[in-house]
Amino acid sequence: MIKKICLVTTEIPRPYTWDAHGAHFSALLTALAQEGHDVSIALVDSGETSVREVENWQAFYHARKINLLRPSFDFEKIQAFVDATRSYCLFQWLRTMNYDVVHFAERAGLAYYSLLARHQGLAFESTDLVVNIVGGLARLKASIGEVFSSESDIVVDFLEHESCRLAPLRVTSTAWEKSAIEKAFPDGDTAFLSPLSSVDDDDANGLERDSLVYCGHISRNDDLNLFCDAIDALPPEEIAKMKIVFLGPADPAEAGFSYLASRARRWNANYNIVSTKDRSETLSFLRARARLAVLFPSLGNLAAAITHCLHGGVHFIAARDAESAELAADPSELFFESTCDDLRSLIASRLVKIKNAKPKVDREAARKAWIELHSGSRSG
């Protein structure tokens, strides 16, 4: 049965990005369109995306038989916090569109008024509303050591929490998180489905991979310090053979640059700093140049970076955490503890034994599972 399916998002899903959810949604929408479904993206942003950029991505998705829409809302008519207003205006727009399935991320609480209306029997009786757990504001704040600092933060947290509570179906792409979600939200169903990747398998044969690459925030932080300590501990003759690259977003004050200059005086090796916030460029660089990439949490969304490296033919090792360790078929050869000895030994081993790591989950099986999710109906 052909269905009319919509993804609601605050950002255009890009296929090549460290944002796992953007890349996953792009792959999911493409897979659904290939199955013949009528697929759309509803971009509900605050106007920060330029008209030209939207038009470029409309062309990109049109070639894949996906409609990229940008509904126009008159926020000024409602005197409320912008996120609550956006959720309400979105509800009013969605109820006119007659979609069979609507996907939301819980981020920004966009689903709240649509789910509330369904819960109250006012709308969406024949529509499946799905909330994808991608990490809301509370998790984001906690990950960077911040707390709520405004009334707006509290409103967004409420909208996100209630969206998850009211959802008839929640989907998480993190296996260890499923039981915690079910405990927090006992009503409705929670499913675990492996994320999809837009990156093709490619071992990048023929490319000159000659660099040991630090992937993380370029500032005077624990990640950078640990990497430099590990380089210090390698045999000098091994260091001399390598090109060392520091890749990632940089401290605006460039404190990380002066710190690296002081540390590099101990190495008989050339090093280069590639300061970038463009994650598609980051992935392209790693595929082409990294003899070994060392991924740190300060890069941002470590699990997403690992997913793309696994599917993109990048030779890498990464800091261990609960989410990332479940992504690879053989985690013992990929993940290091945050100690100098563990990182040094793994770098030394993997520089000698170069091979592509394999993802734990079969991509075709994951694709079929997502397609099957849309074969039935949970409405009514």
GROMACS .gro file of C-alpha atoms in nm:
model
  380
    1MET     CA    1   0.000   0.000   0.000
    2ILE     CA    2   0.140   0.337  -0.106
    3LYS     CA    3   0.140   0.585   0.182
    4LYS     CA    4   0.171   0.960   0.213
    5ILE     CA    5   0.458   1.015   0.457
    6CYS     CA    6   0.604   1.335   0.605
    7LEU     CA    7   0.911   1.409   0.814
    8VAL     CA    8   0.884   1.727   1.024
    9THR     CA    9   1.221   1.882   1.100
   10THR     CA   10   1.382   2.208   1.210
   11GLU     CA   11   1.684   2.143   0.985
   12ILE     CA   12   1.719   2.007   0.633
   13PRO     CA   13   1.835   1.644   0.663
   14ARG     CA   14   2.172   1.621   0.491
   15PRO     CA   15   2.304   1.282   0.382
   16TYR     CA   16   2.671   1.349   0.461
   17THR     CA   17   2.701   1.488   0.811
   18TRP     CA   18   2.811   1.394   1.162
   19ASP     CA   19   2.453   1.465   1.264
   20ALA     CA   20   2.346   1.101   1.278
   21HIS     CA   21   1.980   1.189   1.276
   22GLY     CA   22   2.000   1.412   0.970
   23ALA     CA   23   2.192   1.147   0.779
   24HIS     CA   24   1.956   0.874   0.902
   25PHE     CA   25   1.644   1.067   0.807
   26SER     CA   26   1.786   1.140   0.461
   27ALA     CA   27   1.855   0.769   0.409
   28LEU     CA   28   1.514   0.670   0.548
   29LEU     CA   29   1.322   0.912   0.324
   30THR     CA   30   1.519   0.795   0.021
   31ALA     CA   31   1.444   0.430   0.103
   32LEU     CA   32   1.072   0.503   0.144
   33ALA     CA   33   1.060   0.695  -0.185
   34GLN     CA   34   1.234   0.405  -0.359
   35GLU     CA   35   0.953   0.182  -0.232
   36GLY     CA   36   0.704   0.406  -0.414
   37HIS     CA   37   0.567   0.602  -0.116
   38ASP     CA   38   0.470   0.970  -0.149
   39VAL     CA   39   0.738   1.128   0.071
   40SER     CA   40   0.774   1.487   0.192
   41ILE     CA   41   0.991   1.690   0.427
   42ALA     CA   42   0.830   1.977   0.618
   43LEU     CA   43   1.102   2.226   0.713
   44VAL     CA   44   0.982   2.421   1.017
   45ASP     CA   45   1.273   2.652   1.096
   46SER     CA   46   1.301   3.009   1.219
   47GLY     CA   47   1.407   3.150   0.885
   48GLU     CA   48   1.779   3.092   0.936
   49THR     CA   49   1.807   2.874   0.625
   50SER     CA   50   1.848   3.091   0.316
   51VAL     CA   51   1.606   3.071   0.025
   52ARG     CA   52   1.888   2.967  -0.208
   53GLU     CA   53   1.996   2.684   0.022
   54VAL     CA   54   1.639   2.559   0.047
   55GLU     CA   55   1.605   2.570  -0.332
   56ASN     CA   56   1.929   2.374  -0.373
   57TRP     CA   57   1.808   2.104  -0.138
   58GLN     CA   58   1.466   2.102  -0.301
   59ALA     CA   59   1.640   2.013  -0.627
   60PHE     CA   60   1.849   1.749  -0.450
   61TYR     CA   61   1.545   1.580  -0.299
   62HIS     CA   62   1.326   1.628  -0.607
   63ALA     CA   63   1.574   1.411  -0.798
   64ARG     CA   64   1.503   1.144  -0.536
   65LYS     CA   65   1.124   1.189  -0.568
   66ILE     CA   66   1.097   1.362  -0.229
   67ASN     CA   67   0.917   1.694  -0.177
   68LEU     CA   68   1.090   1.950   0.043
   69LEU     CA   69   0.826   2.190   0.175
   70ARG     CA   70   0.865   2.501   0.388
   71PRO     CA   71   0.526   2.591   0.541
   72SER     CA   72   0.475   2.960   0.610
   73PHE     CA   73   0.337   3.044   0.954
   74ASP     CA   74   0.228   3.379   1.096
   75PHE     CA   75   0.384   3.353   1.442
   76GLU     CA   76   0.291   3.709   1.539
   77LYS     CA   77  -0.079   3.624   1.568
   78ILE     CA   78  -0.012   3.411   1.877
   79GLN     CA   79   0.143   3.569   2.183
   80ALA     CA   80   0.339   3.275   2.323
   81PHE     CA   81   0.690   3.131   2.335
   82VAL     CA   82   0.815   3.073   1.982
   83ASP     CA   83   0.852   2.696   2.018
   84ALA     CA   84   0.498   2.654   2.151
   85THR     CA   85   0.367   2.880   1.873
   86ARG     CA   86   0.558   2.684   1.610
   87SER     CA   87   0.420   2.353   1.738
   88TYR     CA   88   0.063   2.489   1.734
   89CYS     CA   89   0.092   2.638   1.384
   90LEU     CA   90   0.243   2.312   1.261
   91PHE     CA   91  -0.055   2.122   1.404
   92GLN     CA   92  -0.298   2.346   1.217
   93TRP     CA   93  -0.105   2.292   0.892
   94LEU     CA   94  -0.065   1.913   0.929
   95ARG     CA   95  -0.436   1.857   0.988
   96THR     CA   96  -0.500   1.989   0.635
   97MET     CA   97  -0.243   1.766   0.464
   98ASN     CA   98  -0.395   1.418   0.514
   99TYR     CA   99  -0.068   1.233   0.570
  100ASP     CA  100  -0.077   0.863   0.656
  101VAL     CA  101   0.243   0.881   0.862
  102VAL     CA  102   0.417   1.180   1.021
  103HIS     CA  103   0.765   1.147   1.171
  104PHE     CA  104   0.884   1.397   1.432
  105ALA     CA  105   1.204   1.423   1.627
  106GLU     CA  106   1.133   1.512   1.990
  107ARG     CA  107   1.368   1.808   1.954
  108ALA     CA  108   1.197   2.147   2.009
  109GLY     CA  109   0.868   1.971   2.091
  110LEU     CA  110   0.728   2.024   1.741
  111ALA     CA  111   0.496   1.724   1.781
  112TYR     CA  112   0.329   1.842   2.102
  113TYR     CA  113   0.005   2.005   1.979
  114SER     CA  114  -0.048   1.743   1.706
  115LEU     CA  115  -0.012   1.463   1.961
  116LEU     CA  116  -0.232   1.646   2.212
  117ALA     CA  117  -0.504   1.687   1.949
  118ARG     CA  118  -0.482   1.316   1.865
  119HIS     CA  119  -0.496   1.225   2.233
  120GLN     CA  120  -0.808   1.438   2.275
  121GLY     CA  121  -0.971   1.288   1.966
  122LEU     CA  122  -0.969   1.619   1.777
  123ALA     CA  123  -0.752   1.522   1.479
  124PHE     CA  124  -0.527   1.259   1.318
  125GLU     CA  125  -0.757   0.965   1.379
  126SER     CA  126  -0.624   0.799   1.062
  127THR     CA  127  -0.264   0.921   1.089
  128ASP     CA  128   0.029   0.743   1.249
  129LEU     CA  129   0.233   0.994   1.452
  130VAL     CA  130   0.585   0.872   1.529
  131VAL     CA  131   0.831   1.043   1.765
  132ASN     CA  132   1.196   0.964   1.695
  133ILE     CA  133   1.412   0.991   2.006
  134VAL     CA  134   1.719   1.189   1.901
  135GLY     CA  135   1.817   1.370   2.221
  136GLY     CA  136   1.626   1.672   2.343
  137LEU     CA  137   1.729   1.992   2.514
  138ALA     CA  138   1.778   1.836   2.859
  139ARG     CA  139   2.024   1.583   2.721
  140LEU     CA  140   2.204   1.846   2.515
  141LYS     CA  141   2.244   2.075   2.817
  142ALA     CA  142   2.369   1.789   3.036
  143SER     CA  143   2.625   1.681   2.773
  144ILE     CA  144   2.794   2.022   2.781
  145GLY     CA  145   2.759   2.077   3.156
  146GLU     CA  146   2.487   2.340   3.137
  147VAL     CA  147   2.149   2.380   3.307
  148PHE     CA  148   1.830   2.551   3.195
  149SER     CA  149   1.882   2.927   3.198
  150SER     CA  150   1.556   3.074   3.069
  151GLU     CA  151   1.179   3.035   3.066
  152SER     CA  152   1.211   2.928   2.703
  153ASP     CA  153   1.433   2.635   2.805
  154ILE     CA  154   1.169   2.517   3.051
  155VAL     CA  155   0.893   2.546   2.790
  156VAL     CA  156   1.094   2.348   2.533
  157ASP     CA  157   1.172   2.076   2.788
  158PHE     CA  158   0.801   2.046   2.870
  159LEU     CA  159   0.704   2.024   2.502
  160GLU     CA  160   0.967   1.758   2.435
  161HIS     CA  161   0.878   1.550   2.740
  162GLU     CA  162   0.505   1.562   2.669
  163SER     CA  163   0.563   1.476   2.303
  164CYS     CA  164   0.738   1.157   2.412
  165ARG     CA  165   0.470   1.077   2.669
  166LEU     CA  166   0.177   1.125   2.430
  167ALA     CA  167   0.334   0.947   2.133
  168PRO     CA  168   0.163   0.622   2.030
  169LEU     CA  169   0.498   0.508   1.891
  170ARG     CA  170   0.847   0.616   1.989
  171VAL     CA  171   1.151   0.495   1.798
  172THR     CA  172   1.506   0.491   1.930
  173SER     CA  173   1.816   0.391   1.736
  174THR     CA  174   2.009   0.316   2.054
  175ALA     CA  175   1.949  -0.032   2.193
  176TRP     CA  176   2.061   0.041   2.550
  177GLU     CA  177   1.822   0.339   2.569
  178LYS     CA  178   1.506   0.145   2.487
  179SER     CA  179   1.439   0.011   2.839
  180ALA     CA  180   1.495   0.355   2.994
  181ILE     CA  181   1.244   0.510   2.751
  182GLU     CA  182   0.987   0.239   2.826
  183LYS     CA  183   1.028   0.299   3.198
  184ALA     CA  184   0.992   0.676   3.161
  185PHE     CA  185   0.696   0.651   2.920
  186PRO     CA  186   0.496   0.332   2.991
  187ASP     CA  187   0.204   0.427   2.764
  188GLY     CA  188   0.238   0.367   2.390
  189ASP     CA  189   0.503   0.155   2.219
  190THR     CA  190   0.879   0.199   2.201
  191ALA     CA  191   1.073   0.033   1.920
  192PHE     CA  192   1.445  -0.005   1.860
  193LEU     CA  193   1.552   0.016   1.498
  194SER     CA  194   1.911   0.052   1.383
  195PRO     CA  195   1.988   0.386   1.216
  196LEU     CA  196   2.033   0.403   0.842
  197SER     CA  197   2.338   0.559   0.680
  198SER     CA  198   2.360   0.757   0.358
  199VAL     CA  199   2.729   0.677   0.321
  200ASP     CA  200   2.814   0.403   0.073
  201ASP     CA  201   3.053   0.121   0.159
  202ASP     CA  202   3.385   0.216   0.005
  203ASP     CA  203   3.733   0.116   0.112
  204ALA     CA  204   3.872   0.412  -0.084
  205ASN     CA  205   4.135   0.206  -0.262
  206GLY     CA  206   4.407   0.406  -0.434
  207LEU     CA  207   4.389   0.710  -0.205
  208GLU     CA  208   4.707   0.833  -0.039
  209ARG     CA  209   4.635   0.781   0.326
  210ASP     CA  210   4.936   0.919   0.505
  211SER     CA  211   4.806   1.104   0.812
  212LEU     CA  212   4.738   1.033   1.176
  213VAL     CA  213   4.436   1.254   1.241
  214TYR     CA  214   4.307   1.390   1.571
  215CYS     CA  215   3.931   1.446   1.537
  216GLY     CA  216   3.791   1.665   1.810
  217HIS     CA  217   3.763   2.021   1.931
  218ILE     CA  218   4.088   2.211   1.884
  219SER     CA  219   4.116   2.377   2.221
  220ARG     CA  220   4.308   2.311   2.540
  221ASN     CA  221   4.085   2.027   2.659
  222ASP     CA  222   4.119   1.674   2.795
  223ASP     CA  223   4.081   1.513   2.450
  224LEU     CA  224   4.360   1.715   2.291
  225ASN     CA  225   4.584   1.667   2.593
  226LEU     CA  226   4.531   1.288   2.589
  227PHE     CA  227   4.614   1.265   2.217
  228CYS     CA  228   4.932   1.469   2.260
  229ASP     CA  229   5.036   1.254   2.557
  230ALA     CA  230   4.991   0.943   2.343
  231ILE     CA  231   5.205   1.091   2.064
  232ASP     CA  232   5.474   1.173   2.321
  233ALA     CA  233   5.474   0.807   2.426
  234LEU     CA  234   5.521   0.666   2.074
  235PRO     CA  235   5.876   0.577   1.958
  236PRO     CA  236   6.039   0.885   1.796
  237GLU     CA  237   6.117   0.691   1.478
  238GLU     CA  238   5.746   0.612   1.438
  239ILE     CA  239   5.646   0.974   1.490
  240ALA     CA  240   5.896   1.086   1.226
  241LYS     CA  241   5.722   0.871   0.962
  242MET     CA  242   5.384   1.035   1.011
  243LYS     CA  243   5.200   1.347   0.911
  244ILE     CA  244   4.990   1.455   1.209
  245VAL     CA  245   4.669   1.646   1.144
  246PHE     CA  246   4.441   1.814   1.397
  247LEU     CA  247   4.093   1.828   1.247
  248GLY     CA  248   3.781   1.986   1.394
  249PRO     CA  249   3.619   2.306   1.518
  250ALA     CA  250   3.866   2.543   1.684
  251ASP     CA  251   3.856   2.765   1.990
  252PRO     CA  252   3.768   3.117   1.871
  253ALA     CA  253   4.058   3.253   2.077
  254GLU     CA  254   4.289   2.997   1.910
  255ALA     CA  255   4.418   2.886   2.249
  256GLY     CA  256   4.443   2.535   2.111
  257PHE     CA  257   4.685   2.652   1.840
  258SER     CA  258   4.943   2.788   2.085
  259TYR     CA  259   4.901   2.479   2.303
  260LEU     CA  260   4.973   2.254   2.004
  261ALA     CA  261   5.278   2.459   1.911
  262SER     CA  262   5.424   2.404   2.257
  263ARG     CA  263   5.351   2.030   2.251
  264ALA     CA  264   5.479   1.975   1.895
  265ARG     CA  265   5.829   2.094   1.989
  266ARG     CA  266   5.879   1.745   2.134
  267TRP     CA  267   5.796   1.568   1.808
  268ASN     CA  268   6.019   1.519   1.509
  269ALA     CA  269   5.719   1.537   1.278
  270ASN     CA  270   5.520   1.781   1.071
  271TYR     CA  271   5.175   1.871   1.193
  272ASN     CA  272   4.890   2.061   1.037
  273ILE     CA  273   4.572   2.217   1.177
  274VAL     CA  274   4.254   2.194   0.970
  275SER     CA  275   3.994   2.401   1.148
  276THR     CA  276   3.648   2.329   1.014
  277LYS     CA  277   3.288   2.313   1.124
  278ASP     CA  278   3.175   2.166   0.790
  279ARG     CA  279   3.116   1.804   0.873
  280SER     CA  280   3.076   1.688   0.514
  281GLU     CA  281   3.425   1.825   0.447
  282THR     CA  282   3.548   1.645   0.758
  283LEU     CA  283   3.419   1.312   0.629
  284SER     CA  284   3.566   1.368   0.283
  285PHE     CA  285   3.905   1.453   0.434
  286LEU     CA  286   3.910   1.141   0.649
  287ARG     CA  287   3.814   0.915   0.360
  288ALA     CA  288   4.094   1.056   0.146
  289ARG     CA  289   4.381   1.122   0.388
  290ALA     CA  290   4.351   0.941   0.719
  291ARG     CA  291   4.583   0.646   0.766
  292LEU     CA  292   4.424   0.641   1.109
  293ALA     CA  293   4.163   0.879   1.251
  294VAL     CA  294   4.129   0.911   1.627
  295LEU     CA  295   3.778   1.021   1.721
  296PHE     CA  296   3.708   1.205   2.046
  297PRO     CA  297   3.377   1.311   2.209
  298SER     CA  298   3.457   1.681   2.165
  299LEU     CA  299   3.410   1.634   1.789
  300GLY     CA  300   3.037   1.631   1.860
  301ASN     CA  301   2.797   1.338   1.816
  302LEU     CA  302   3.059   1.067   1.846
  303ALA     CA  303   2.817   0.784   1.762
  304ALA     CA  304   2.729   0.952   1.432
  305ALA     CA  305   3.095   1.000   1.342
  306ILE     CA  306   3.161   0.632   1.414
  307THR     CA  307   2.860   0.524   1.205
  308HIS     CA  308   2.984   0.717   0.902
  309CYS     CA  309   3.341   0.594   0.941
  310LEU     CA  310   3.215   0.235   0.961
  311HIS     CA  311   3.017   0.274   0.638
  312GLY     CA  312   3.254   0.513   0.463
  313GLY     CA  313   3.579   0.322   0.450
  314VAL     CA  314   3.758   0.535   0.710
  315HIS     CA  315   4.030   0.372   0.919
  316PHE     CA  316   3.966   0.487   1.276
  317ILE     CA  317   3.968   0.429   1.648
  318ALA     CA  318   3.741   0.608   1.894
  319ALA     CA  319   3.685   0.687   2.260
  320ARG     CA  320   3.467   0.427   2.423
  321ASP     CA  321   3.119   0.505   2.553
  322ALA     CA  322   2.799   0.306   2.607
  323GLU     CA  323   2.640   0.407   2.277
  324SER     CA  324   2.939   0.384   2.045
  325ALA     CA  325   3.063   0.043   2.161
  326GLU     CA  326   2.752  -0.129   2.026
  327LEU     CA  327   2.798   0.002   1.672
  328ALA     CA  328   3.092  -0.210   1.554
  329ALA     CA  329   3.121  -0.584   1.497
  330ASP     CA  330   3.456  -0.606   1.679
  331PRO     CA  331   3.474  -0.322   1.934
  332SER     CA  332   3.790  -0.458   2.101
  333GLU     CA  333   4.002  -0.333   1.810
  334LEU     CA  334   3.837   0.006   1.777
  335PHE     CA  335   3.770   0.165   2.114
  336PHE     CA  336   4.010   0.300   2.373
  337GLU     CA  337   3.973   0.400   2.735
  338SER     CA  338   4.071   0.754   2.828
  339THR     CA  339   4.422   0.665   2.937
  340CYS     CA  340   4.750   0.744   2.765
  341ASP     CA  341   4.873   0.383   2.769
  342ASP     CA  342   4.553   0.245   2.616
  343LEU     CA  343   4.542   0.508   2.341
  344ARG     CA  344   4.915   0.480   2.262
  345SER     CA  345   4.903   0.100   2.232
  346LEU     CA  346   4.594   0.107   2.010
  347ILE     CA  347   4.743   0.374   1.782
  348ALA     CA  348   5.064   0.172   1.749
  349SER     CA  349   4.872  -0.146   1.674
  350ARG     CA  350   4.633   0.002   1.419
  351LEU     CA  351   4.906   0.192   1.231
  352VAL     CA  352   5.066  -0.144   1.161
  353LYS     CA  353   4.747  -0.346   1.112
  354ILE     CA  354   4.536  -0.134   0.879
  355LYS     CA  355   4.190  -0.269   0.802
  356ASN     CA  356   3.836  -0.145   0.762
  357ALA     CA  357   3.609  -0.203   1.060
  358LYS     CA  358   3.268  -0.353   0.999
  359PRO     CA  359   2.937  -0.226   1.137
  360LYS     CA  360   2.758  -0.454   1.381
  361VAL     CA  361   2.426  -0.416   1.203
  362ASP     CA  362   2.356  -0.524   0.847
  363ARG     CA  363   2.242  -0.214   0.659
  364GLU     CA  364   2.004  -0.399   0.431
  365ALA     CA  365   1.836  -0.567   0.729
  366ALA     CA  366   1.800  -0.228   0.898
  367ARG     CA  367   1.651  -0.081   0.581
  368LYS     CA  368   1.395  -0.361   0.557
  369ALA     CA  369   1.299  -0.314   0.923
  370TRP     CA  370   1.228   0.056   0.866
  371ILE     CA  371   1.027  -0.020   0.551
  372GLU     CA  372   0.820  -0.278   0.741
  373LEU     CA  373   0.747  -0.018   1.010
  374HIS     CA  374   0.549   0.170   0.745
  375SER     CA  375   0.366  -0.133   0.607
  376GLY     CA  376   0.098  -0.145   0.876
  377SER     CA  377  -0.108   0.111   1.065
  378ARG     CA  378  -0.119   0.216   1.429
  379SER     CA  379  -0.391   0.477   1.389
  380GLY     CA  380  -0.748   0.447   1.503
   0.00000   0.00000   0.00000
